[in-house]
Each structure stands twice: as structure tokens, then as C-alpha cells.
Coordinates of C-alpha atoms in Angstrom, one line a residue:
M12 CA 25.8 -10.3 -61.9
A13 CA 25.5 -8.1 -65.0
A14 CA 27.2 -8.3 -68.4
S15 CA 30.5 -9.9 -69.4
A16 CA 30.9 -7.6 -72.5
L17 CA 29.2 -4.9 -74.4
F18 CA 29.1 -4.5 -78.2
I19 CA 27.8 -1.9 -80.6
L20 CA 26.8 -3.0 -84.2
D21 CA 25.2 -1.3 -87.1
L22 CA 22.0 -2.8 -88.6
K23 CA 24.0 -5.1 -90.9
G24 CA 25.8 -6.5 -87.9
K25 CA 29.1 -4.7 -88.6
V26 CA 30.8 -2.0 -86.6
P27 CA 31.1 1.3 -88.5
P28 CA 34.7 1.4 -89.9
L29 CA 37.1 3.0 -87.3
A30 CA 40.7 3.9 -87.8
A31 CA 41.9 2.2 -84.6
V32 CA 39.8 -1.0 -85.1
P33 CA 40.6 -3.8 -87.5
P34 CA 38.2 -4.2 -90.5
Q35 CA 35.1 -6.3 -89.7
A36 CA 35.9 -6.1 -85.9
L37 CA 33.3 -5.1 -83.4
L38 CA 33.4 -2.0 -81.3
G39 CA 33.1 -3.4 -77.8
R40 CA 34.5 -3.9 -74.4
S41 CA 35.1 -7.1 -72.5
Y42 CA 34.7 -6.6 -68.8
R43 CA 35.4 -10.0 -67.4
G44 CA 37.7 -11.6 -70.0
D45 CA 35.4 -14.6 -70.5
V46 CA 33.7 -13.3 -73.7
G47 CA 35.9 -12.3 -76.7
L48 CA 35.1 -10.1 -79.6
S49 CA 35.0 -13.1 -81.9
E50 CA 32.2 -14.8 -80.0
L51 CA 29.6 -12.4 -81.5
E52 CA 30.3 -13.6 -85.0
G53 CA 27.1 -14.9 -86.6
F54 CA 24.9 -12.9 -84.2
P55 CA 23.5 -10.6 -87.0
S56 CA 22.5 -13.7 -89.1
L57 CA 20.8 -15.2 -86.0
L58 CA 18.8 -12.0 -85.6
E59 CA 17.7 -12.0 -89.2
Q60 CA 16.9 -15.7 -89.1
R61 CA 14.7 -15.3 -85.9
R62 CA 13.1 -12.2 -87.5
Q63 CA 12.1 -14.2 -90.6
E64 CA 10.8 -17.1 -88.5
G65 CA 8.8 -14.7 -86.3
T66 CA 10.6 -15.9 -83.1
L67 CA 12.7 -12.9 -82.5
T68 CA 13.1 -12.2 -78.7
P69 CA 15.1 -9.6 -76.7
L70 CA 17.3 -12.3 -75.3
L71 CA 19.0 -14.8 -77.7
P72 CA 21.3 -17.7 -76.9
H73 CA 24.3 -17.7 -79.2
G74 CA 26.9 -20.4 -78.9
H75 CA 28.2 -20.4 -75.4
I76 CA 26.8 -16.9 -74.5
H77 CA 23.5 -15.2 -74.0
C78 CA 22.9 -11.9 -75.9
L79 CA 20.6 -9.2 -74.5
W80 CA 20.1 -6.5 -77.2
I81 CA 18.3 -3.3 -77.9
R82 CA 18.0 -1.2 -81.1
H83 CA 18.6 2.5 -81.2
A84 CA 18.4 4.5 -84.5
N85 CA 20.7 2.5 -86.9
L86 CA 22.6 0.6 -84.2
Y87 CA 22.3 -2.5 -82.1
L88 CA 23.6 -2.4 -78.5
V89 CA 24.3 -6.0 -77.4
A90 CA 25.3 -7.2 -73.9
A91 CA 26.8 -10.7 -73.7
T92 CA 27.1 -12.9 -70.6
K93 CA 28.0 -16.5 -69.8
K94 CA 26.7 -16.3 -66.3
N95 CA 23.1 -16.1 -64.9
G96 CA 22.9 -12.4 -65.3
N97 CA 20.2 -10.0 -64.0
A98 CA 18.3 -9.3 -67.2
S99 CA 16.4 -6.3 -65.8
L100 CA 19.6 -4.7 -64.6
I101 CA 21.3 -5.3 -68.0
Y102 CA 18.5 -3.8 -70.0
A103 CA 18.4 -0.8 -67.6
F104 CA 22.1 -0.4 -68.2
L105 CA 21.8 -0.6 -72.0
Y106 CA 19.2 2.2 -72.0
K107 CA 21.4 4.2 -69.6
V108 CA 24.3 3.8 -72.0
V109 CA 22.1 5.2 -74.8
E110 CA 21.1 8.1 -72.6
V111 CA 24.8 8.9 -71.7
F112 CA 26.0 8.8 -75.3
C113 CA 23.1 11.0 -76.4
E114 CA 24.1 13.5 -73.7
Y115 CA 27.6 13.6 -75.0
F116 CA 27.0 13.4 -78.8
K117 CA 23.4 14.8 -79.1
E118 CA 22.5 11.9 -81.3
L119 CA 23.6 8.3 -81.1
E120 CA 24.0 6.9 -84.6
E121 CA 26.6 5.3 -86.8
E122 CA 28.3 8.6 -87.6
S123 CA 28.6 9.7 -84.0
I124 CA 30.2 6.3 -83.1
R125 CA 32.7 6.7 -86.0
D126 CA 33.6 10.3 -84.9
N127 CA 34.0 9.6 -81.2
F128 CA 35.3 6.0 -80.7
V129 CA 38.1 7.1 -78.4
I130 CA 35.8 8.9 -75.9
I131 CA 33.3 6.0 -76.2
Y132 CA 36.0 3.5 -75.0
E133 CA 36.7 5.9 -72.1
L134 CA 33.0 6.0 -71.2
L135 CA 32.6 2.3 -71.5
D136 CA 35.4 1.8 -69.0
E137 CA 33.7 4.2 -66.5
L138 CA 30.1 3.0 -67.0
M139 CA 30.9 -0.6 -66.0
D140 CA 33.6 -2.3 -63.9
F141 CA 34.1 -6.1 -64.1
G142 CA 30.5 -6.6 -65.3
F143 CA 28.8 -4.3 -62.8
P144 CA 27.4 -0.8 -63.5
Q145 CA 29.5 1.9 -62.0
T146 CA 29.2 5.6 -62.7
T147 CA 26.2 6.1 -65.0
D148 CA 25.3 9.8 -64.4
S149 CA 26.4 11.8 -67.4
K150 CA 26.8 15.0 -65.4
I151 CA 29.4 13.4 -63.2
L152 CA 31.1 11.7 -66.1
Q153 CA 31.4 15.0 -67.9
E154 CA 33.5 16.4 -65.0
Y155 CA 36.4 14.2 -65.9
I156 CA 35.7 12.7 -69.4
T157 CA 35.6 15.7 -71.7
Q158 CA 35.4 16.1 -75.4
E159 CA 38.3 18.7 -75.3
G160 CA 41.9 18.0 -76.1
H161 CA 43.9 16.0 -73.5
K162 CA 47.0 17.4 -71.9
L163 CA 49.4 15.6 -69.6
E164 CA 49.6 17.4 -66.3
T165 CA 51.6 15.4 -63.7
G166 CA 50.4 15.5 -60.1
K167 CA 47.0 17.1 -61.0
G168 CA 45.0 14.0 -61.9
R169 CA 42.4 13.1 -59.3
V170 CA 39.0 11.5 -59.1
P171 CA 36.3 14.2 -58.8
T172 CA 34.9 14.3 -55.3
T173 CA 31.4 13.7 -56.7
V174 CA 32.3 10.1 -57.4
T175 CA 33.3 9.4 -53.8
N176 CA 30.8 11.7 -52.1
A177 CA 27.7 10.3 -50.4
V178 CA 25.8 12.7 -52.7
S179 CA 27.5 11.6 -55.9
W180 CA 25.0 13.3 -58.2
R181 CA 25.9 16.9 -57.1
S182 CA 29.2 18.8 -56.9
E183 CA 30.1 20.9 -53.9
G184 CA 30.8 24.6 -54.1
L185 CA 28.1 25.6 -56.7
R186 CA 27.2 29.3 -56.6
Y187 CA 24.5 31.3 -58.4
K188 CA 23.7 35.0 -58.3
K189 CA 20.0 34.2 -58.6
N190 CA 18.7 31.0 -57.0
E191 CA 15.8 29.5 -58.8
V192 CA 14.0 26.1 -59.4
F193 CA 11.8 25.5 -62.4
I194 CA 9.3 22.7 -62.1
D195 CA 7.6 21.2 -65.2
V196 CA 4.6 18.8 -64.6
I197 CA 4.1 17.1 -68.0
E198 CA 1.4 14.5 -68.6
S199 CA 1.1 12.5 -71.8
V200 CA -2.3 11.0 -72.7
N201 CA -2.3 7.6 -74.5
L202 CA -5.6 6.8 -76.1
L203 CA -6.9 4.1 -78.5
V204 CA -10.5 4.3 -79.8
S205 CA -12.2 1.6 -82.0
A206 CA -13.9 2.3 -85.3
T207 CA -17.3 2.1 -83.4
G208 CA -16.3 4.8 -80.9
S209 CA -15.4 2.5 -78.0
V210 CA -12.4 3.5 -75.9
L211 CA -10.0 0.5 -75.9
L212 CA -7.1 2.1 -74.0
S213 CA -6.9 5.2 -71.9
E214 CA -4.0 6.1 -69.6
V215 CA -2.0 9.1 -68.4
V216 CA 1.8 8.9 -68.0
G217 CA 3.2 11.8 -66.0
T218 CA 6.7 13.2 -65.3
I219 CA 7.9 15.9 -63.0
K220 CA 11.1 17.6 -64.4
L221 CA 13.2 20.1 -62.6
K222 CA 15.8 22.7 -63.7
V223 CA 17.8 23.6 -60.7
F224 CA 20.0 26.7 -60.3
L225 CA 20.8 26.7 -56.5
S226 CA 23.9 27.5 -54.6
G227 CA 25.5 25.1 -52.0
M228 CA 24.0 21.8 -51.0
P229 CA 20.2 22.6 -50.5
E230 CA 17.6 20.1 -49.4
L231 CA 14.3 20.4 -51.3
R232 CA 10.9 19.2 -50.2
L233 CA 8.1 18.9 -52.7
G234 CA 4.5 18.5 -51.7
L235 CA 1.8 17.1 -54.1
N236 CA -1.9 16.6 -53.7
D237 CA -1.2 12.9 -53.2
R238 CA -4.3 10.9 -52.2
V239 CA -2.4 8.7 -49.7
L240 CA -0.9 11.8 -48.0
F241 CA -4.3 13.4 -47.8
E242 CA -5.8 10.3 -46.2
L243 CA -2.9 10.3 -43.7
M244 CA -3.6 13.9 -42.9
G245 CA -7.3 13.2 -42.6
R246 CA -8.2 15.6 -45.4
G247 CA -10.3 13.1 -47.4
K248 CA -10.1 12.5 -51.2
N249 CA -11.3 15.8 -52.5
K250 CA -8.9 17.3 -55.1
S251 CA -6.4 14.6 -54.6
V252 CA -4.7 12.2 -57.1
E253 CA -3.9 8.5 -56.6
L254 CA -0.5 7.9 -58.3
E255 CA 0.5 4.5 -59.6
D256 CA 3.9 3.1 -60.7
V257 CA 5.8 5.9 -59.1
K258 CA 9.5 6.0 -60.0
F259 CA 12.0 8.4 -58.4
H260 CA 15.4 9.8 -59.3
Q261 CA 18.1 8.3 -57.1
C262 CA 18.4 11.6 -55.1
V263 CA 15.0 11.1 -53.4
R264 CA 15.0 9.7 -49.9
L265 CA 12.7 6.7 -50.4
S266 CA 12.5 5.8 -46.7
R267 CA 11.1 9.3 -46.0
F268 CA 8.5 8.9 -48.8
D269 CA 7.5 5.5 -47.5
S270 CA 7.0 6.8 -44.0
D271 CA 5.1 10.1 -44.5
R272 CA 4.9 10.6 -48.4
T273 CA 7.3 13.5 -48.3
I274 CA 9.4 13.9 -51.4
S275 CA 12.7 15.1 -49.9
F276 CA 16.0 15.3 -51.8
I277 CA 19.3 17.1 -52.5
P278 CA 18.9 17.8 -56.2
P279 CA 21.5 17.4 -59.1
D280 CA 22.5 20.7 -60.7
G281 CA 20.7 21.6 -63.9
D282 CA 18.1 19.5 -65.7
F283 CA 16.8 16.1 -64.4
E284 CA 13.7 14.1 -64.1
L285 CA 12.6 13.9 -60.5
M286 CA 9.8 11.3 -60.8
S287 CA 7.4 9.6 -63.1
Y288 CA 4.0 8.1 -62.5
R289 CA 1.0 6.6 -64.3
L290 CA -2.8 6.8 -64.0
S291 CA -4.7 3.9 -65.5
T292 CA -8.2 5.4 -64.7
Q293 CA -10.2 6.1 -67.9
V294 CA -10.2 9.8 -68.8
K295 CA -12.5 11.6 -71.1
P296 CA -10.7 12.0 -74.5
L297 CA -9.5 15.6 -74.8
I298 CA -9.8 15.8 -78.6
W299 CA -12.5 13.6 -80.1
I300 CA -12.3 12.6 -83.7
E301 CA -15.1 11.3 -86.0
S302 CA -14.5 10.4 -89.6
V303 CA -16.6 9.4 -92.6
I304 CA -15.2 8.0 -95.8
E305 CA -17.4 8.0 -98.9
K306 CA -16.5 6.2 -102.1
F307 CA -18.0 7.1 -105.5
S308 CA -18.0 4.7 -108.5
H309 CA -14.4 3.5 -107.9
S310 CA -13.0 6.8 -109.1
R311 CA -12.9 9.1 -106.1
V312 CA -13.1 9.2 -102.4
E313 CA -14.2 11.9 -100.0
I314 CA -13.0 12.0 -96.4
M315 CA -14.8 14.1 -93.7
V316 CA -13.1 14.5 -90.3
K317 CA -14.7 16.3 -87.4
A318 CA -12.6 17.3 -84.4
K319 CA -14.1 18.4 -81.1
G320 CA -12.3 19.8 -78.1
Q321 CA -13.6 18.1 -75.0
F322 CA -11.6 19.9 -72.4
K323 CA -12.6 23.0 -70.4
K324 CA -13.3 26.2 -72.4
Q325 CA -10.7 28.2 -70.6
S326 CA -7.9 26.0 -72.0
V327 CA -6.4 26.0 -75.5
A328 CA -4.7 23.2 -77.3
N329 CA -1.6 24.4 -79.3
G330 CA 0.0 22.9 -82.4
V331 CA -2.7 20.4 -83.1
E332 CA -1.9 18.0 -85.9
I333 CA -4.5 15.5 -87.1
V334 CA -2.8 12.9 -89.3
V335 CA -5.4 11.1 -91.6
P336 CA -4.2 8.1 -93.7
V337 CA -5.3 8.0 -97.4
P338 CA -5.0 5.2 -100.0
S339 CA -1.5 4.9 -101.5
D340 CA -2.8 5.5 -105.1
A341 CA -4.8 8.6 -104.3
D342 CA -4.2 11.7 -106.4
S343 CA -5.6 15.2 -107.2
P344 CA -6.2 16.3 -103.6
K345 CA -8.6 19.0 -102.7
F346 CA -9.3 20.3 -99.2
K347 CA -11.7 22.5 -97.3
T348 CA -11.3 23.3 -93.6
T349 CA -13.3 25.4 -91.2
V350 CA -10.1 26.3 -89.4
G351 CA -6.4 25.7 -90.0
S352 CA -4.8 24.2 -93.1
A353 CA -4.5 20.7 -94.6
K354 CA -1.6 19.3 -96.5
Y355 CA -1.2 16.1 -98.5
L356 CA 2.1 14.2 -98.0
P357 CA 2.1 11.6 -100.8
E358 CA 5.4 10.0 -99.6
K359 CA 3.7 9.1 -96.4
N360 CA 0.1 8.6 -97.7
V361 CA -1.4 11.0 -95.2
I362 CA -3.2 14.3 -94.9
I363 CA -1.9 16.5 -92.0
W364 CA -4.6 18.9 -90.8
T365 CA -2.8 21.6 -88.7
I366 CA -4.7 23.8 -86.2
K367 CA -2.4 26.3 -84.4
S368 CA -4.9 27.1 -81.7
F369 CA -7.9 24.9 -80.7
P370 CA -10.0 26.2 -77.7
G371 CA -11.9 23.8 -75.5
G372 CA -15.6 23.1 -76.5
K373 CA -15.0 24.0 -80.1
E374 CA -15.8 21.8 -83.2
H375 CA -14.0 22.0 -86.5
L376 CA -14.4 20.2 -89.9
M377 CA -12.1 19.1 -92.6
R378 CA -13.2 17.7 -96.0
A379 CA -10.8 16.1 -98.4
H380 CA -11.5 14.9 -102.0
F381 CA -9.2 12.6 -103.9
G382 CA -9.2 10.9 -107.2
L383 CA -8.8 7.1 -106.7
P384 CA -7.9 4.8 -109.6
S385 CA -8.6 1.7 -107.6
V386 CA -10.8 1.5 -104.5
D387 CA -10.2 -2.3 -104.4
R388 CA -6.5 -1.8 -103.7
E389 CA -7.3 0.4 -100.7
E390 CA -9.6 -2.3 -99.3
E391 CA -6.7 -4.8 -99.5
E392 CA -4.3 -2.4 -97.7
G393 CA -6.7 -1.7 -94.9
R394 CA -6.8 1.7 -93.2
P395 CA -4.3 2.8 -90.5
P396 CA -5.7 4.8 -87.6
I397 CA -6.0 8.6 -87.4
S398 CA -3.5 9.9 -85.0
V399 CA -3.6 13.3 -83.1
R400 CA -0.8 15.4 -81.7
F401 CA -1.4 18.4 -79.4
E402 CA -0.2 20.3 -76.3
I403 CA -2.3 22.0 -73.7
P404 CA -0.4 24.4 -71.4
Y405 CA -1.5 25.3 -67.8
F406 CA -3.6 22.1 -67.6
T407 CA -3.3 18.5 -66.3
V408 CA -5.7 15.7 -67.0
S409 CA -5.1 14.1 -63.6
G410 CA -5.5 17.3 -61.6
I411 CA -2.1 16.8 -59.9
Q412 CA -0.9 20.0 -58.2
V413 CA 2.4 21.1 -56.7
R414 CA 1.2 22.3 -53.3
Y415 CA 4.6 23.6 -52.1
M416 CA 8.3 23.5 -52.7
K417 CA 10.5 24.2 -49.6
I418 CA 14.2 25.0 -50.2
I419 CA 16.4 24.6 -47.1
E420 CA 20.1 25.6 -47.3
K421 CA 22.5 26.4 -44.4
S422 CA 23.3 29.9 -45.8
G423 CA 19.5 30.7 -45.6
Y424 CA 19.3 32.4 -49.0
A425 CA 15.9 33.1 -50.6
A426 CA 15.0 31.1 -53.7
L427 CA 12.2 31.2 -56.2
P428 CA 10.3 28.1 -57.4
W429 CA 8.4 28.3 -60.7
V430 CA 5.8 25.7 -61.7
R431 CA 4.5 25.0 -65.2
Y432 CA 1.8 22.4 -66.2
I433 CA 1.6 20.8 -69.6
T434 CA -0.7 18.1 -71.1
Q435 CA 0.3 16.6 -74.4
S436 CA -0.6 13.7 -76.7
G437 CA 1.2 10.4 -76.3
D438 CA 0.1 7.5 -78.5
Y439 CA -3.3 9.0 -79.4
Q440 CA -5.2 7.1 -82.1
F441 CA -8.7 6.6 -83.6
R442 CA -9.2 3.5 -85.7
T443 CA -11.2 3.9 -88.9
S444 CA -11.9 0.3 -89.8

């Protein structure tokens, strides 16, 4: 059992004003007829009350219903149920609704809801039926729910075959002059380091994304240097990777993967995420940060930040941004850097040190000098951590590799697979106090 109804509210608990909806009414859809639009009255004040009490939870009982909610931009998406619903399924559905709406409208916010309420109602009717998720693939929905004008054409209305096919995520009859597959292996590094230099958190979250331009109904087989597969083949553990928390797109044949670790699938057309994984083993921080803050007679402060690239010398980190917090009453900034440029953003109380190209094994320094009317105030505020953003192409922390990509299609055409590796920063922070 999933949801009885779905509602969209702004942050004040009211729906954005829509021409076809009465004032103060909620934009929503009741799927089972047991939850009305009026039953969500008072939910916004309940949210605020729980927030002030410090007892706010993702699931809130409200009158005769239970509300499961998420926040996206300046909106709340709320699923309501009177039954014993599957909470995991409902939350997965809410995030899928956000994904579909973003595919349609680029951004999901109050303005896009106001401008597209007719098509939103059409999508809500297709996304769920009688409280159960139905068609949630945006590529399939776009085949028959379009943002173009509607024309009445008798006798031509029919359900797209993709909805009823065994392979519902791919249309038949696709043709390309040049058959290609682009594979992106993207790893994000999450890191948290204490003020004393101890690594408190270190993990790698990876995704494999595909961009598919293939004719017909091809079957693809992807081979990775998966440790379990290597052990099954008797190849040992050398240059293999142990993947955790692996999640696949619905197109992957899970029974085949369970039996022999082969990733076999008929792909959707265009862009999609084939799989995600996680590595919780501690990795050496790619960019290491050391900082020193010196205060002088309650009138000025000097900040020294040293950044060191701890990845291999052949690799280069691009677009490095080191965000250094400063006291909120700091003024008269002066900077000196050995490379790149530093900029003070007073509205955010940070310095951003930008380095376009940062080779592995290199060390760089940034010194900042600020006037500081009151050091005591800065002590009260505490210091937020230094955060780092970067991207390293042609490199993965885990050492994961695409060993092969086989493309099998009955017409026997030749196709070219292209592979790109990228490592980037996730939540990458160094505490300073």
C-alpha cells in the first residue's frame, strides 16, 4: 500500500495561486477517495510547531491521517495515507515525482508549479493509480504527455507501446546513423577532518552514467574489475575493487548479476544512471588543507592556508575552490597567494581561493589579512569548517575500471563505446576549531 493522496505546498503551507484552483486550496490529487483536500488544513502550523519544539520528523500524524513529506527548493511535497503504508516506497515515489517534474520543467519551484498546473495534474494521474506508483519514467511519460498544444484527433489516441512492452523503458524502432555509447564513471569523495588533523569520515560514492545512441533493441554487457567476479574467475584480488551498496537501474538483469556478476541490460535511449555504489574504506585525502589563524591585539587577524595535492603527479585537479570562513565583522581584506586568486564575499563571510589547475604533489599558500573590530564576537560565533571543491579527470580513487562493453544487436552493426573517468569533491571539509 502506498499513498492515498499527494499535495504540493509552498513553504508557508499554501499552494501558489492558480487560476483553476480556489483561493487557499491545495494543489493535490486524491487517489483513493479516503483523504480530502481539506484534511491537510493545519499541517503547516504542525510543521512549524514541531520545528520550534525540536521534534520535527519526516513522518507526522495529523488528525486521521499520516503525512510523509519532503522539502524541495521552496516547496513541500506531502503524501497522506490512512492505511499502513510502505514508508520507503512512498519516499522513493516522492523523490521520483521531483525528478520527473525537474525533467519536464528544468526547475521545480513555486513559479514552475504556477505556470504548469494543467500538465502537473496529468502527470499526477499517470505517476500513481489508486495509491500505487505506476509509470514513473520521464522518458516514457514524455511520449504521450507533452508540453505542446493539445489537438483533438479522433481514432488516433492510443497508449504508447513502451507502457505495455516487457521493456517499458525503451521504444522500438530507434535508428541512428552513428551508433555510440558514452560511459562516465564519476566518483565523489566525502571527507571530514578534525581540527587536529584526524580523519573522521572518509568514503567514496560512485555512479556509472550512460549516454546511449544505439539503433534497434541492443543488449549490452558491461564488465568491471569487480573483486567478487575476479575471485569467481580465480584471478585473485590484484587491481580489483570491492563494491558496496550497489544499486542498479531497472533495466539490469539482477538474476544474471547475482549468478555470475555480469551487468547485462537493454538500455533506455539517451541519458540514464546505470548503477551507483559506495566504498567505505578510508582513502588518502586528495587535497590536504592546513590552516593557521593568528590574532593581533583584538584589531586584526591573519589567516594562512596551505593546500597540498596528495594524488599522483600525472593527474591535475581542475576548478579547485577552497572556501575559508572569516568572522562576520571582518573588514579591509588583503590577500597574497602563490597561485590562483582569492576573493572576499562579505555577504557569505568567506574567502574563496580559486586555483584553475592544481597538479598532484604540489603545495600552494594563501595568506589573508583582515581588520577585526571584535575578536570576542568571532569566538562566540565559532568557526565553520573550510570546504574544498575540485574535479580530477581521467582518475578514480577506487581504481574501478571498465574492462569491456559488449554491444549485441540482431542487425550486427558496429558500435563505439567511449569511457571517461572523473573524481570530484562531495562533502569535503576540514574543521578549524
